[in-house]
Structure formats: structure tokens, C-alpha cells
């Protein structure tokens, strides 16, 4: 309870997305349109999808693994709590017409269930086995299906914005990364990249 009260102080009404993800993980989200045009590829031995989506849609299925006892059963966790001051700056930037060209990084958890994630190729698949494929991705329609590895402030900056339902944000989504792989990727993104 303390975690959600603290989160509400930082996120306001947007804290509901974390609460819904915790309470209804794996349950169907009513009236969620799951389809996005996407590119499927492979990087570092992992399948990924690159697509654009409205923040309002992504917020419903996204979940951030904050380092706290509320997420102890999902250990190891890797994200620090969202900073209210930074979130306000992001929200103001977005409201003033700003945008972020870099991708939010996700891990989509399918539970390896058949049919939980579907990718329909566009047209005849004439590319080689190593080439990227273009098609329609059908995302899981469930709470806590997409773990945010990088970009929580960018995503939640849209939560109270009038542009959350109209803007499109770029996403790179991996599939079924193990817990240690998610932590490693988060550390590599935040610790080994240098600012331009």
C-alpha cells in the first residue's frame, strides 16, 4: 500500500496503470485495440518488433518493475521509482509540442502461449531468412503484458496529456526475455551508452 501511495504522489491518477497491472496481471483489458503495423527482426539472438503506438494504449498493458517490496515476487527488479520533477518536465515538453525520437524498450511476455502474440506478414514473404519482415502485430490484450525496460518517464509523461491518444511513440519490443536478461539490458542501456 505504501508503494502505491508514493507512486500516486509522483504519478497522480496515472498510478492506476501500475495498480491495475498488479491486481489484474494476465486478465483481458476491455476494449483494447491490439493491432499495430510492425517490423519483425532479430538482434543479439532475440526476436524483436519495432512499431509505433499511442501512449494511451501502451499505458494500459505496460508495467514498470520498480525496485520495491510490492514487486518482490517478480525479482530481480531494475527500475528506480519515477521522479515527479522529471515527469512534470516531460509532460510540459510533450504539451508544448515536443517529442522523443528514441524508442521505448519493452519486453512482451507471452507466457509462451500459442496465439497470445500474432504477427501477420504483409504480402508475399519473399525476403531471406535473416531479413526483417513487415506485417501486422497483434499485441496481447492483457494487463502487465509489456514490461518497460527503458523509457518509463517518456511513457508516463504522456499519461496526463491531451496528446496521449493521438501521438505515436516508437517502440522496440523484445519477446519473453528472462528476468536476468531484462536487468542486463536495462543496465546496458542506462550505464554503457554515452550521451551524444
mmCIF file of C-alpha atoms in Angstrom:
data_model
loop_
_atom_site.group_PDB
_atom_site.id
_atom_site.type_symbol
_atom_site.label_atom_id
_atom_site.label_comp_id
_atom_site.label_asym_id
_atom_site.label_seq_id
_atom_site.Cartn_x
_atom_site.Cartn_y
_atom_site.Cartn_z
ATOM 1 C CA UNK A 1 0.000 0.000 0.000
ATOM 2 C CA UNK A 2 2.869 2.359 0.844
ATOM 3 C CA UNK A 3 4.335 1.848 -2.631
ATOM 4 C CA UNK A 4 1.061 2.793 -4.368
ATOM 5 C CA UNK A 5 0.586 5.840 -2.147
ATOM 6 C CA UNK A 6 4.122 7.002 -3.001
ATOM 7 C CA UNK A 7 3.539 6.228 -6.665
ATOM 8 C CA UNK A 8 0.295 8.238 -6.623
ATOM 9 C CA UNK A 9 2.244 11.222 -5.225
ATOM 10 C CA UNK A 10 4.560 11.033 -8.233
ATOM 11 C CA UNK A 11 2.155 9.964 -10.988
ATOM 12 C CA UNK A 12 -1.202 11.215 -9.804
ATOM 13 C CA UNK A 13 -4.081 9.385 -11.497
ATOM 14 C CA UNK A 14 -1.638 7.590 -13.804
ATOM 15 C CA UNK A 15 -0.582 5.388 -10.862
ATOM 16 C CA UNK A 16 -3.720 3.397 -11.665
ATOM 17 C CA UNK A 17 -1.883 1.662 -14.528
ATOM 18 C CA UNK A 18 0.629 0.097 -12.128
ATOM 19 C CA UNK A 19 -2.158 -0.864 -9.720
ATOM 20 C CA UNK A 20 -4.260 -2.452 -12.477
ATOM 21 C CA UNK A 21 -1.200 -4.345 -13.710
ATOM 22 C CA UNK A 22 -0.565 -5.717 -10.223
ATOM 23 C CA UNK A 23 -4.187 -6.641 -9.490
ATOM 24 C CA UNK A 24 -5.223 -7.987 -12.897
ATOM 25 C CA UNK A 25 -1.987 -9.323 -14.426
ATOM 26 C CA UNK A 26 -2.831 -11.604 -17.349
ATOM 27 C CA UNK A 27 -6.512 -10.637 -17.435
ATOM 28 C CA UNK A 28 -8.072 -9.186 -20.576
ATOM 29 C CA UNK A 29 -8.223 -5.400 -20.967
ATOM 30 C CA UNK A 30 -11.707 -4.414 -22.141
ATOM 31 C CA UNK A 31 -11.984 -2.600 -25.488
ATOM 32 C CA UNK A 32 -8.254 -2.511 -26.200
ATOM 33 C CA UNK A 33 -7.344 -2.442 -29.896
ATOM 34 C CA UNK A 34 -4.260 -4.690 -30.054
ATOM 35 C CA UNK A 35 -3.135 -4.346 -33.696
ATOM 36 C CA UNK A 36 -0.175 -2.236 -34.875
ATOM 37 C CA UNK A 37 1.844 -2.214 -38.124
ATOM 38 C CA UNK A 38 5.288 -3.562 -37.236
ATOM 39 C CA UNK A 39 8.650 -4.799 -38.424
ATOM 40 C CA UNK A 40 9.935 -8.092 -37.019
ATOM 41 C CA UNK A 41 13.651 -8.647 -36.782
ATOM 42 C CA UNK A 42 16.367 -10.326 -34.791
ATOM 43 C CA UNK A 43 19.038 -8.680 -32.640
ATOM 44 C CA UNK A 44 21.507 -10.328 -30.273
ATOM 45 C CA UNK A 45 19.807 -13.664 -30.823
ATOM 46 C CA UNK A 46 16.410 -12.278 -29.730
ATOM 47 C CA UNK A 47 13.273 -11.618 -31.772
ATOM 48 C CA UNK A 48 12.036 -8.049 -31.579
ATOM 49 C CA UNK A 49 9.250 -5.953 -33.077
ATOM 50 C CA UNK A 50 9.542 -2.281 -33.970
ATOM 51 C CA UNK A 51 6.300 -0.288 -34.099
ATOM 52 C CA UNK A 52 4.584 2.960 -33.159
ATOM 53 C CA UNK A 53 1.663 3.145 -30.758
ATOM 54 C CA UNK A 54 -0.388 5.730 -28.905
ATOM 55 C CA UNK A 55 0.798 6.151 -25.293
ATOM 56 C CA UNK A 56 -2.803 5.774 -24.066
ATOM 57 C CA UNK A 57 -2.922 2.225 -25.483
ATOM 58 C CA UNK A 58 0.524 1.244 -24.292
ATOM 59 C CA UNK A 59 -0.035 2.532 -20.751
ATOM 60 C CA UNK A 60 -2.844 0.007 -20.270
ATOM 61 C CA UNK A 61 -0.698 -3.048 -20.980
ATOM 62 C CA UNK A 62 2.634 -1.709 -19.696
ATOM 63 C CA UNK A 63 4.192 -2.363 -16.304
ATOM 64 C CA UNK A 64 7.347 -0.968 -14.705
ATOM 65 C CA UNK A 65 9.353 -3.210 -12.390
ATOM 66 C CA UNK A 66 10.248 -0.718 -9.686
ATOM 67 C CA UNK A 67 12.708 -1.788 -7.019
ATOM 68 C CA UNK A 68 10.408 -2.199 -4.023
ATOM 69 C CA UNK A 69 8.678 -4.832 -1.943
ATOM 70 C CA UNK A 70 5.445 -4.557 -3.943
ATOM 71 C CA UNK A 71 7.292 -6.310 -6.782
ATOM 72 C CA UNK A 72 9.258 -8.768 -4.630
ATOM 73 C CA UNK A 73 7.724 -11.831 -6.330
ATOM 74 C CA UNK A 74 8.988 -10.508 -9.672
ATOM 75 C CA UNK A 75 12.600 -10.109 -8.539
ATOM 76 C CA UNK A 76 15.069 -9.138 -9.741
ATOM 77 C CA UNK A 77 13.608 -5.689 -10.422
ATOM 78 C CA UNK A 78 15.578 -2.925 -12.077
ATOM 79 C CA UNK A 79 13.787 0.430 -12.305
ATOM 80 C CA UNK A 80 14.027 3.296 -9.850
ATOM 81 C CA UNK A 81 10.767 4.956 -8.850
ATOM 82 C CA UNK A 82 9.591 7.552 -11.347
ATOM 83 C CA UNK A 83 10.693 11.059 -10.331
ATOM 84 C CA UNK A 84 7.847 13.549 -10.061
ATOM 85 C CA UNK A 85 10.006 16.528 -11.097
ATOM 86 C CA UNK A 86 11.289 14.752 -14.197
ATOM 87 C CA UNK A 87 7.804 13.565 -15.099
ATOM 88 C CA UNK A 88 6.459 17.121 -14.925
ATOM 89 C CA UNK A 89 9.230 18.308 -17.257
ATOM 90 C CA UNK A 90 8.465 15.537 -19.721
ATOM 91 C CA UNK A 91 4.722 16.282 -19.588
ATOM 92 C CA UNK A 92 5.331 20.016 -20.165
ATOM 93 C CA UNK A 93 7.690 19.227 -23.050
ATOM 94 C CA UNK A 94 5.058 16.981 -24.654
ATOM 95 C CA UNK A 95 2.267 19.515 -24.150
ATOM 96 C CA UNK A 96 4.417 22.194 -25.833
ATOM 97 C CA UNK A 97 4.656 20.045 -28.963
ATOM 98 C CA UNK A 98 7.903 18.281 -28.085
ATOM 99 C CA UNK A 99 8.555 14.675 -28.997
ATOM 100 C CA UNK A 100 11.102 11.949 -28.340
ATOM 101 C CA UNK A 101 12.522 10.238 -31.433
ATOM 102 C CA UNK A 102 14.146 7.416 -29.452
ATOM 103 C CA UNK A 103 12.294 4.179 -28.806
ATOM 104 C CA UNK A 104 10.762 2.900 -25.625
ATOM 105 C CA UNK A 105 12.194 -0.562 -24.948
ATOM 106 C CA UNK A 106 9.773 -3.272 -23.820
ATOM 107 C CA UNK A 107 9.706 -6.951 -23.067
ATOM 108 C CA UNK A 108 6.428 -8.565 -24.104
ATOM 109 C CA UNK A 109 5.576 -11.576 -22.004
ATOM 110 C CA UNK A 110 3.574 -14.134 -23.944
ATOM 111 C CA UNK A 111 3.918 -16.888 -21.365
ATOM 112 C CA UNK A 112 4.898 -18.841 -24.487
ATOM 113 C CA UNK A 113 1.173 -19.420 -25.019
ATOM 114 C CA UNK A 114 0.215 -20.084 -28.610
ATOM 115 C CA UNK A 115 -1.883 -17.263 -30.034
ATOM 116 C CA UNK A 116 -1.043 -14.740 -27.302
ATOM 117 C CA UNK A 117 1.030 -12.792 -29.839
ATOM 118 C CA UNK A 118 0.261 -12.958 -33.538
ATOM 119 C CA UNK A 119 2.189 -11.478 -36.465
ATOM 120 C CA UNK A 120 0.552 -11.446 -39.907
ATOM 121 C CA UNK A 121 3.025 -10.904 -42.724
ATOM 122 C CA UNK A 122 2.156 -8.176 -45.215
ATOM 123 C CA UNK A 123 2.054 -9.620 -48.718
ATOM 124 C CA UNK A 124 4.186 -12.432 -50.006
ATOM 125 C CA UNK A 125 7.184 -13.236 -47.822
ATOM 126 C CA UNK A 126 9.967 -13.047 -50.393
ATOM 127 C CA UNK A 127 12.758 -11.846 -48.118
ATOM 128 C CA UNK A 128 15.573 -14.089 -46.940
ATOM 129 C CA UNK A 129 15.539 -15.715 -43.518
ATOM 130 C CA UNK A 130 17.794 -13.047 -41.993
ATOM 131 C CA UNK A 131 15.841 -10.073 -43.332
ATOM 132 C CA UNK A 132 13.310 -8.018 -41.458
ATOM 133 C CA UNK A 133 9.651 -8.843 -42.043
ATOM 134 C CA UNK A 134 6.816 -6.317 -42.316
ATOM 135 C CA UNK A 135 3.303 -7.047 -41.111
ATOM 136 C CA UNK A 136 0.573 -6.537 -38.528
ATOM 137 C CA UNK A 137 1.386 -7.329 -34.911
ATOM 138 C CA UNK A 138 -1.453 -8.300 -32.589
ATOM 139 C CA UNK A 139 -0.292 -7.399 -29.092
ATOM 140 C CA UNK A 140 -1.581 -9.240 -26.021
ATOM 141 C CA UNK A 141 -4.799 -7.660 -24.733
ATOM 142 C CA UNK A 142 -3.834 -8.237 -21.116
ATOM 143 C CA UNK A 143 -2.708 -6.206 -18.147
ATOM 144 C CA UNK A 144 1.039 -6.371 -17.425
ATOM 145 C CA UNK A 145 1.839 -7.897 -20.814
ATOM 146 C CA UNK A 146 4.612 -5.407 -21.604
ATOM 147 C CA UNK A 147 7.413 -4.650 -19.155
ATOM 148 C CA UNK A 148 9.079 -1.262 -19.650
ATOM 149 C CA UNK A 149 12.853 -1.759 -19.753
ATOM 150 C CA UNK A 150 13.699 1.791 -20.812
ATOM 151 C CA UNK A 151 11.534 4.891 -21.242
ATOM 152 C CA UNK A 152 9.237 4.932 -18.223
ATOM 153 C CA UNK A 153 9.453 8.730 -17.889
ATOM 154 C CA UNK A 154 8.749 9.255 -21.586
ATOM 155 C CA UNK A 155 5.738 6.932 -21.445
ATOM 156 C CA UNK A 156 4.279 8.256 -18.190
ATOM 157 C CA UNK A 157 4.937 11.834 -19.314
ATOM 158 C CA UNK A 158 2.014 11.308 -21.677
ATOM 159 C CA UNK A 159 -0.322 9.911 -19.010
ATOM 160 C CA UNK A 160 -1.956 13.245 -18.188
ATOM 161 C CA UNK A 161 -1.519 14.759 -21.634
ATOM 162 C CA UNK A 162 -4.235 15.538 -24.129
ATOM 163 C CA UNK A 163 -1.891 14.060 -26.737
ATOM 164 C CA UNK A 164 -1.787 10.559 -25.181
ATOM 165 C CA UNK A 165 -4.454 9.233 -27.542
ATOM 166 C CA UNK A 166 -3.190 10.910 -30.719
ATOM 167 C CA UNK A 167 0.616 10.940 -30.668
ATOM 168 C CA UNK A 168 2.535 7.880 -31.785
ATOM 169 C CA UNK A 169 5.662 6.861 -29.900
ATOM 170 C CA UNK A 170 8.316 4.487 -31.267
ATOM 171 C CA UNK A 171 8.766 1.140 -29.514
ATOM 172 C CA UNK A 172 11.219 -1.738 -29.759
ATOM 173 C CA UNK A 173 9.677 -4.785 -28.097
ATOM 174 C CA UNK A 174 11.549 -7.990 -27.329
ATOM 175 C CA UNK A 175 9.783 -11.251 -26.587
ATOM 176 C CA UNK A 176 9.962 -13.335 -23.439
ATOM 177 C CA UNK A 177 13.313 -12.140 -22.148
ATOM 178 C CA UNK A 178 14.310 -13.852 -18.922
ATOM 179 C CA UNK A 179 14.462 -11.781 -15.740
ATOM 180 C CA UNK A 180 18.260 -11.609 -15.748
ATOM 181 C CA UNK A 181 18.244 -10.595 -19.433
ATOM 182 C CA UNK A 182 15.846 -7.707 -18.698
ATOM 183 C CA UNK A 183 18.047 -6.454 -15.864
ATOM 184 C CA UNK A 184 21.179 -6.761 -18.013
ATOM 185 C CA UNK A 185 19.569 -4.877 -20.908
ATOM 186 C CA UNK A 186 18.370 -2.079 -18.604
ATOM 187 C CA UNK A 187 21.858 -1.710 -17.100
ATOM 188 C CA UNK A 188 23.495 -1.713 -20.533
ATOM 189 C CA UNK A 189 21.106 0.931 -21.886
ATOM 190 C CA UNK A 190 21.465 3.208 -18.881
ATOM 191 C CA UNK A 191 25.067 2.566 -17.952
ATOM 192 C CA UNK A 192 27.049 1.920 -21.117
ATOM 193 C CA UNK A 193 25.576 4.370 -23.614
ATOM 194 C CA UNK A 194 27.171 7.800 -23.777
ATOM 195 C CA UNK A 195 25.307 10.994 -24.444
ATOM 196 C CA UNK A 196 25.888 12.429 -27.915
#
